[in-house]
Short mmCIF file of C-alpha atoms and ligand atoms in Angstrom, two decimals:
data_model
loop_
_atom_site.label_atom_id
_atom_site.label_comp_id
_atom_site.label_asym_id
_atom_site.label_seq_id
_atom_site.Cartn_x
_atom_site.Cartn_y
_atom_site.Cartn_z
CA MET A 1 -84.20 117.33 -50.11
CA SER A 2 -87.16 115.01 -50.60
CA ARG A 3 -89.85 115.91 -53.11
CA GLU A 4 -92.24 116.87 -50.29
CA GLU A 5 -89.58 119.16 -48.80
CA GLN A 6 -88.99 120.76 -52.19
CA VAL A 7 -92.74 121.42 -52.61
CA THR A 8 -92.84 123.01 -49.14
CA GLN A 9 -89.74 125.10 -49.96
CA LEU A 10 -91.13 126.39 -53.25
CA THR A 11 -94.55 127.11 -51.68
CA ASP A 12 -92.83 129.09 -48.96
CA TYR A 13 -90.67 131.04 -51.45
CA MET A 14 -93.70 131.92 -53.55
CA ALA A 15 -95.80 132.98 -50.52
CA LYS A 16 -92.97 135.30 -49.43
CA PHE A 17 -92.48 136.61 -52.96
CA ILE A 18 -96.21 137.37 -53.34
CA ALA A 19 -96.14 139.22 -50.00
CA HIS A 20 -93.11 141.23 -51.13
CA VAL A 21 -94.71 142.15 -54.45
CA ALA A 22 -97.78 143.39 -52.52
CA LYS A 23 -95.62 145.74 -50.44
CA LYS A 24 -92.88 147.04 -52.72
CA LEU A 25 -93.19 148.20 -56.30
CA PRO A 26 -90.75 146.88 -58.93
CA ASP A 27 -87.58 148.89 -59.56
CA ASP A 28 -88.64 149.99 -63.07
CA VAL A 29 -91.98 151.35 -61.82
CA ILE A 30 -90.34 153.33 -59.00
CA ALA A 31 -87.77 154.79 -61.43
CA LYS A 32 -90.50 155.80 -63.90
CA LEU A 33 -92.67 157.42 -61.22
CA GLN A 34 -89.63 159.42 -60.06
CA GLU A 35 -88.94 160.50 -63.65
CA LEU A 36 -92.56 161.60 -64.19
CA ARG A 37 -92.60 163.48 -60.90
CA GLU A 38 -89.64 165.52 -62.12
CA LYS A 39 -91.21 166.17 -65.53
CA GLU A 40 -94.57 167.41 -64.23
CA ASP A 41 -94.81 171.18 -63.64
CA SER A 42 -97.90 171.66 -61.54
CA PRO A 43 -97.66 171.67 -57.73
CA LEU A 44 -100.72 169.39 -57.53
CA SER A 45 -99.07 166.73 -59.73
CA LYS A 46 -95.87 166.88 -57.69
CA THR A 47 -97.83 166.61 -54.43
CA ILE A 48 -99.66 163.52 -55.71
CA TYR A 49 -96.37 161.87 -56.68
CA ASP A 50 -94.88 162.76 -53.29
CA THR A 51 -97.91 161.15 -51.62
CA MET A 52 -97.34 158.00 -53.71
CA PHE A 53 -93.70 157.84 -52.58
CA ARG A 54 -94.67 158.44 -48.93
CA ASN A 55 -97.23 155.67 -49.30
CA GLN A 56 -94.47 153.37 -50.55
CA GLU A 57 -92.15 154.21 -47.67
CA LEU A 58 -94.91 153.57 -45.13
CA ALA A 59 -95.86 150.25 -46.76
CA VAL A 60 -92.29 149.01 -46.24
CA ALA A 61 -91.86 150.57 -42.78
CA LEU A 62 -95.19 149.23 -41.49
CA ASN A 63 -94.93 145.95 -43.43
CA ARG A 64 -98.30 146.43 -45.15
CA PRO A 65 -99.55 146.21 -48.74
CA SER A 66 -98.88 149.38 -50.73
CA CYS A 67 -102.49 149.52 -51.97
CA GLN A 68 -105.53 148.19 -50.12
CA ASP A 69 -106.63 146.35 -53.26
CA THR A 70 -104.14 143.48 -53.53
CA GLY A 71 -106.06 142.18 -56.52
CA VAL A 72 -106.70 138.74 -57.90
CA LEU A 73 -103.44 136.84 -58.21
CA GLN A 74 -102.37 135.92 -61.74
CA PHE A 75 -99.28 133.90 -62.62
CA TRP A 76 -97.58 133.74 -65.98
CA VAL A 77 -95.51 130.58 -65.82
CA LYS A 78 -92.81 129.73 -68.34
CA CYS A 79 -91.83 126.28 -67.20
CA GLY A 80 -89.28 123.82 -68.59
CA THR A 81 -90.55 120.28 -69.16
CA LYS A 82 -87.66 119.05 -67.01
CA PHE A 83 -88.32 121.36 -64.04
CA PRO A 84 -88.62 118.85 -61.17
CA LEU A 85 -91.80 120.35 -59.64
CA ILE A 86 -93.76 120.98 -62.85
CA ASP A 87 -96.48 118.51 -61.80
CA ASP A 88 -96.94 120.22 -58.44
CA LEU A 89 -96.72 123.82 -59.59
CA GLU A 90 -100.36 124.77 -60.07
CA ALA A 91 -101.43 123.29 -56.71
CA LEU A 92 -98.52 124.83 -54.83
CA LEU A 93 -99.15 128.28 -56.32
CA LYS A 94 -102.70 128.06 -54.99
CA GLU A 95 -101.37 127.08 -51.58
CA ALA A 96 -98.83 129.94 -51.71
CA VAL A 97 -101.66 132.41 -52.33
CA VAL A 98 -103.58 131.14 -49.28
CA LYS A 99 -100.41 131.39 -47.16
CA ALA A 100 -99.67 134.93 -48.41
CA THR A 101 -103.31 135.94 -47.81
CA PHE A 102 -102.94 135.29 -44.09
CA GLU A 103 -99.26 136.15 -43.64
CA ALA A 104 -98.90 139.34 -45.77
CA PRO A 105 -101.90 139.90 -45.32
CA LEU A 106 -103.78 140.31 -48.61
CA ARG A 107 -107.34 141.57 -49.07
CA HIS A 108 -109.89 138.84 -49.77
CA ASN A 109 -110.62 139.23 -53.47
CA SER A 110 -111.99 135.93 -54.69
CA VAL A 111 -115.78 135.85 -55.00
CA GLU A 112 -117.35 132.70 -56.41
CA THR A 113 -119.41 133.77 -59.41
CA PHE A 114 -123.11 132.75 -59.38
CA ASP A 115 -122.85 131.60 -55.74
CA GLU A 116 -121.76 135.14 -54.75
CA TYR A 117 -119.71 134.51 -51.64
CA ASN A 118 -116.15 135.51 -50.84
CA THR A 119 -113.94 132.47 -50.21
CA GLY A 120 -111.89 134.55 -47.75
CA LYS A 121 -108.65 132.96 -48.99
CA ASN A 122 -108.07 134.55 -52.41
CA VAL A 123 -108.54 131.19 -54.09
CA GLY A 124 -111.63 129.84 -55.80
CA LYS A 125 -112.75 128.20 -59.01
CA GLY A 126 -109.97 129.13 -61.45
CA THR A 127 -108.26 131.61 -59.11
CA PRO A 128 -105.43 132.31 -58.91
CA THR A 129 -105.19 132.26 -62.70
CA VAL A 130 -102.20 130.37 -64.05
CA PHE A 131 -101.18 130.93 -67.67
CA TRP A 132 -98.73 128.32 -68.94
CA ASP A 133 -95.91 128.45 -71.45
CA ILE A 134 -94.14 125.09 -71.67
CA VAL A 135 -90.46 125.19 -72.64
CA PRO A 136 -89.00 121.95 -74.06
CA ASN A 137 -85.64 120.66 -72.79
CA SER A 138 -85.33 123.15 -69.94
CA ASP A 139 -85.14 122.51 -66.20
CA LYS A 140 -85.86 126.15 -65.22
CA CYS A 141 -89.10 127.79 -64.23
CA GLU A 142 -89.89 131.51 -64.64
CA ILE A 143 -92.89 132.93 -62.82
CA TYR A 144 -94.43 136.36 -63.26
CA THR A 145 -96.67 137.22 -60.32
CA TYR A 146 -99.26 139.89 -60.97
CA MET A 147 -101.87 141.46 -58.71
CA ALA A 148 -104.86 142.42 -60.85
CA GLY A 149 -106.59 145.16 -58.86
CA GLY A 150 -110.21 146.10 -59.54
CA GLY A 151 -109.63 149.66 -60.79
CA CYS A 152 -106.87 148.75 -63.20
CA THR A 153 -108.78 145.71 -64.47
CA LEU A 154 -111.95 147.72 -65.25
CA PRO A 155 -110.73 149.38 -68.50
CA GLY A 156 -109.89 145.98 -70.07
CA LYS A 157 -111.50 145.58 -73.48
CA ALA A 158 -111.11 143.39 -76.58
CA MET A 159 -112.77 143.27 -79.99
CA VAL A 160 -112.21 142.20 -83.58
CA LEU A 161 -111.95 145.00 -86.13
CA MET A 162 -112.90 144.82 -89.80
CA PRO A 163 -109.68 144.47 -91.83
CA GLY A 164 -110.20 147.84 -93.55
CA GLU A 165 -109.98 149.62 -90.21
CA GLY A 166 -106.25 148.92 -90.20
CA TYR A 167 -103.83 150.39 -87.69
CA GLU A 168 -105.91 153.59 -87.50
CA GLY A 169 -108.70 151.38 -86.13
CA VAL A 170 -106.31 149.93 -83.55
CA THR A 171 -105.29 153.44 -82.50
CA LYS A 172 -108.90 154.64 -82.25
CA PHE A 173 -109.84 151.57 -80.18
CA VAL A 174 -106.99 152.15 -77.70
CA LEU A 175 -107.64 155.89 -77.38
CA ASP A 176 -111.42 155.32 -76.94
CA VAL A 177 -110.71 152.99 -74.02
CA MET A 178 -108.23 155.43 -72.52
CA THR A 179 -110.52 158.48 -72.80
CA SER A 180 -113.54 156.59 -71.37
CA TYR A 181 -112.03 154.47 -68.60
CA GLY A 182 -108.36 155.45 -68.15
CA LEU A 183 -109.31 157.75 -65.31
CA ASN A 184 -110.69 154.88 -63.20
CA ALA A 185 -107.41 153.02 -63.14
CA CYS A 186 -105.21 155.30 -60.99
CA PRO A 187 -102.86 156.86 -63.59
CA PRO A 188 -100.07 157.04 -64.62
CA LEU A 189 -100.84 153.78 -66.39
CA LEU A 190 -98.88 151.07 -68.07
CA VAL A 191 -100.97 150.26 -71.15
CA GLY A 192 -100.78 146.77 -72.65
CA VAL A 193 -102.05 146.32 -76.21
CA GLY A 194 -102.50 142.96 -77.93
CA VAL A 195 -102.84 142.74 -81.71
CA ALA A 196 -103.69 139.30 -83.10
CA THR A 197 -106.63 137.52 -84.80
CA SER A 198 -109.36 136.97 -82.24
CA VAL A 199 -110.55 138.42 -78.94
CA GLU A 200 -108.93 135.76 -76.74
CA THR A 201 -105.51 135.84 -78.43
CA ALA A 202 -105.43 139.65 -78.40
CA ALA A 203 -106.66 139.78 -74.79
CA LEU A 204 -104.01 137.37 -73.50
CA LEU A 205 -101.27 139.29 -75.30
CA SER A 206 -102.48 142.61 -73.91
CA LYS A 207 -102.06 141.29 -70.36
CA LYS A 208 -98.76 139.58 -71.17
CA ALA A 209 -97.53 142.94 -72.48
CA LEU A 210 -97.90 144.32 -68.93
CA MET A 211 -95.22 141.88 -67.72
CA ARG A 212 -92.62 143.54 -69.95
CA PRO A 213 -90.30 146.09 -68.30
CA ILE A 214 -91.21 149.77 -68.62
CA GLY A 215 -89.12 151.34 -71.38
CA SER A 216 -88.73 148.07 -73.32
CA HIS A 217 -89.95 147.96 -76.91
CA ASN A 218 -91.54 145.47 -79.27
CA ASP A 219 -88.91 143.76 -81.48
CA ASN A 220 -90.72 144.86 -84.63
CA GLU A 221 -89.71 148.44 -85.42
CA ARG A 222 -93.17 149.41 -86.72
CA ALA A 223 -94.83 148.05 -83.59
CA ALA A 224 -92.21 149.87 -81.50
CA LYS A 225 -93.02 153.10 -83.35
CA MET A 226 -96.71 152.58 -82.64
CA GLU A 227 -95.88 152.14 -78.93
CA THR A 228 -94.24 155.57 -78.94
CA LEU A 229 -97.05 157.22 -80.93
CA LEU A 230 -99.72 155.77 -78.64
CA GLU A 231 -97.73 156.88 -75.59
CA ASP A 232 -97.62 160.45 -76.94
CA GLY A 233 -101.33 160.31 -77.85
CA ILE A 234 -102.46 159.06 -74.43
CA ASN A 235 -100.21 161.55 -72.64
CA ALA A 236 -101.90 164.29 -74.67
CA ILE A 237 -105.26 163.39 -73.06
CA GLY A 238 -103.79 165.02 -69.95
CA LEU A 239 -104.97 162.55 -67.29
CA GLY A 240 -101.92 163.21 -65.09
CA PRO A 241 -101.28 161.40 -61.79
CA GLN A 242 -104.50 159.99 -60.27
CA GLY A 243 -106.43 161.61 -63.13
CA MET A 244 -106.08 165.07 -61.59
CA GLY A 245 -104.53 166.54 -64.73
CA GLY A 246 -100.96 166.67 -65.91
CA LYS A 247 -98.60 166.28 -68.84
CA TYR A 248 -98.14 162.53 -68.48
CA SER A 249 -100.91 159.91 -68.36
CA VAL A 250 -98.84 156.79 -68.86
CA MET A 251 -95.65 155.07 -67.73
CA GLY A 252 -95.52 153.44 -71.15
CA VAL A 253 -97.36 151.49 -73.85
CA ASN A 254 -96.32 147.88 -74.50
CA ILE A 255 -97.64 146.12 -77.62
CA GLU A 256 -97.48 142.35 -78.10
CA ASN A 257 -98.56 140.79 -81.37
CA THR A 258 -98.87 137.61 -83.41
CA ALA A 259 -99.64 136.99 -87.08
CA ARG A 260 -103.36 137.23 -87.85
CA HIS A 261 -106.09 136.16 -90.24
CA PRO A 262 -106.10 138.56 -93.26
CA SER A 263 -109.80 139.34 -92.72
CA ALA A 264 -109.65 140.21 -89.05
CA ILE A 265 -107.71 142.40 -86.63
CA GLY A 266 -108.12 141.30 -83.04
CA VAL A 267 -107.18 144.07 -80.63
CA ALA A 268 -107.26 144.31 -76.85
CA VAL A 269 -106.23 146.69 -74.09
CA ASN A 270 -105.25 145.89 -70.53
CA VAL A 271 -104.04 148.45 -68.04
CA GLY A 272 -101.67 148.48 -65.08
CA CYS A 273 -102.03 151.29 -62.53
CA TRP A 274 -99.28 153.37 -60.89
CA SER A 275 -99.17 150.64 -58.23
CA HIS A 276 -98.21 148.08 -60.88
CA ARG A 277 -97.46 145.06 -58.72
CA ARG A 278 -95.74 142.50 -60.86
CA GLY A 279 -92.72 140.45 -59.95
CA HIS A 280 -90.50 138.10 -61.91
CA ILE A 281 -88.67 135.19 -60.31
CA VAL A 282 -86.68 132.41 -61.96
CA PHE A 283 -85.98 129.05 -60.27
CA ASP A 284 -83.37 126.51 -61.31
CA LYS A 285 -83.87 122.79 -60.75
CA ASP A 286 -82.39 123.05 -57.22
CA LEU A 287 -84.75 125.94 -56.38
CA ASN A 288 -82.02 128.58 -56.37
CA TYR A 289 -83.83 131.74 -57.37
CA THR A 290 -83.11 134.98 -59.22
CA ILE A 291 -85.46 137.95 -58.91
CA THR A 292 -85.20 140.36 -61.84
CA THR A 293 -87.86 142.95 -60.96
CA HIS A 294 -86.99 143.86 -57.35
CA SER A 295 -83.43 144.47 -56.15
CA GLY A 296 -82.10 143.39 -52.76
CA VAL A 297 -84.77 140.79 -51.90
CA GLU A 298 -84.03 137.73 -49.77
CA LEU A 299 -86.93 135.31 -49.40
S1 SF4 B 1 -106.19 150.97 -59.60
FE1 SF4 B 1 -104.27 150.26 -58.62
S2 SF4 B 1 -103.65 151.88 -57.17
FE2 SF4 B 1 -105.81 152.22 -57.76
S3 SF4 B 1 -106.98 151.21 -56.12
FE3 SF4 B 1 -106.78 149.75 -57.81
S4 SF4 B 1 -104.93 148.52 -57.35
FE4 SF4 B 1 -104.88 150.38 -56.03
#
């Protein structure tokens, strides 16, 4: 295959993958929603979950996005320096988004700030967003595709705490965000928390945390314990499915962290809704692909 043919092939794969992610939830999200449906007692909660599952069936049967808000596309790319198409990747991801916008189709969600017009193609200045991790001596490329919907993006918040506020301060910050804005984001939620030094490092980690599978835990056992405690605390708010009340408000809490300055605690929250559309695909140098988030997909 020539380089041009490879670029066309990868663009096509990514356009199809984006369209699939828009229509079918990842396996871990479906399993968690089924688990929560069983654990809720109230008929209203069960009916809401049943409606979510019916919505999913219809999205696949009618070949339509599972939520009308297909979000702003964000890609977390972990790319080897020896991946043959590394130089073309950012441009081809943009092209794949345009292709998916018309073929899937996706809602037009890219409005140029200050000029205030919708580009109609889901691409604009800086959109889709591409976050890069470069991996030395590798010829593979991993791509997380994420659809950042409006409702689930709204609760996002980051700040730097005084050092004396400690982990109690982190907990208070997360619970304040959840009690004020959690309702807007179509619960049950996947809550991503970043703990680092500054607002931007914490904010990036809080979104990256949403790429982790539901049920996974931070490698640090204290951080993992905090994930469980926060999960219990947010469940106790009683948001329930779609905020209509229930025993479970979240699908999980994922914390990502780095070391920090001793005088500052950067903390951030990002939220994924019940329709948590993220997909993970890995390409080798010959563009053979493996999809880890969705079973039984052929692009
Ligand atoms: S929060 Fe999620 S499920 Fe609710 S409207 Fe937005 S994208 Fe759709």
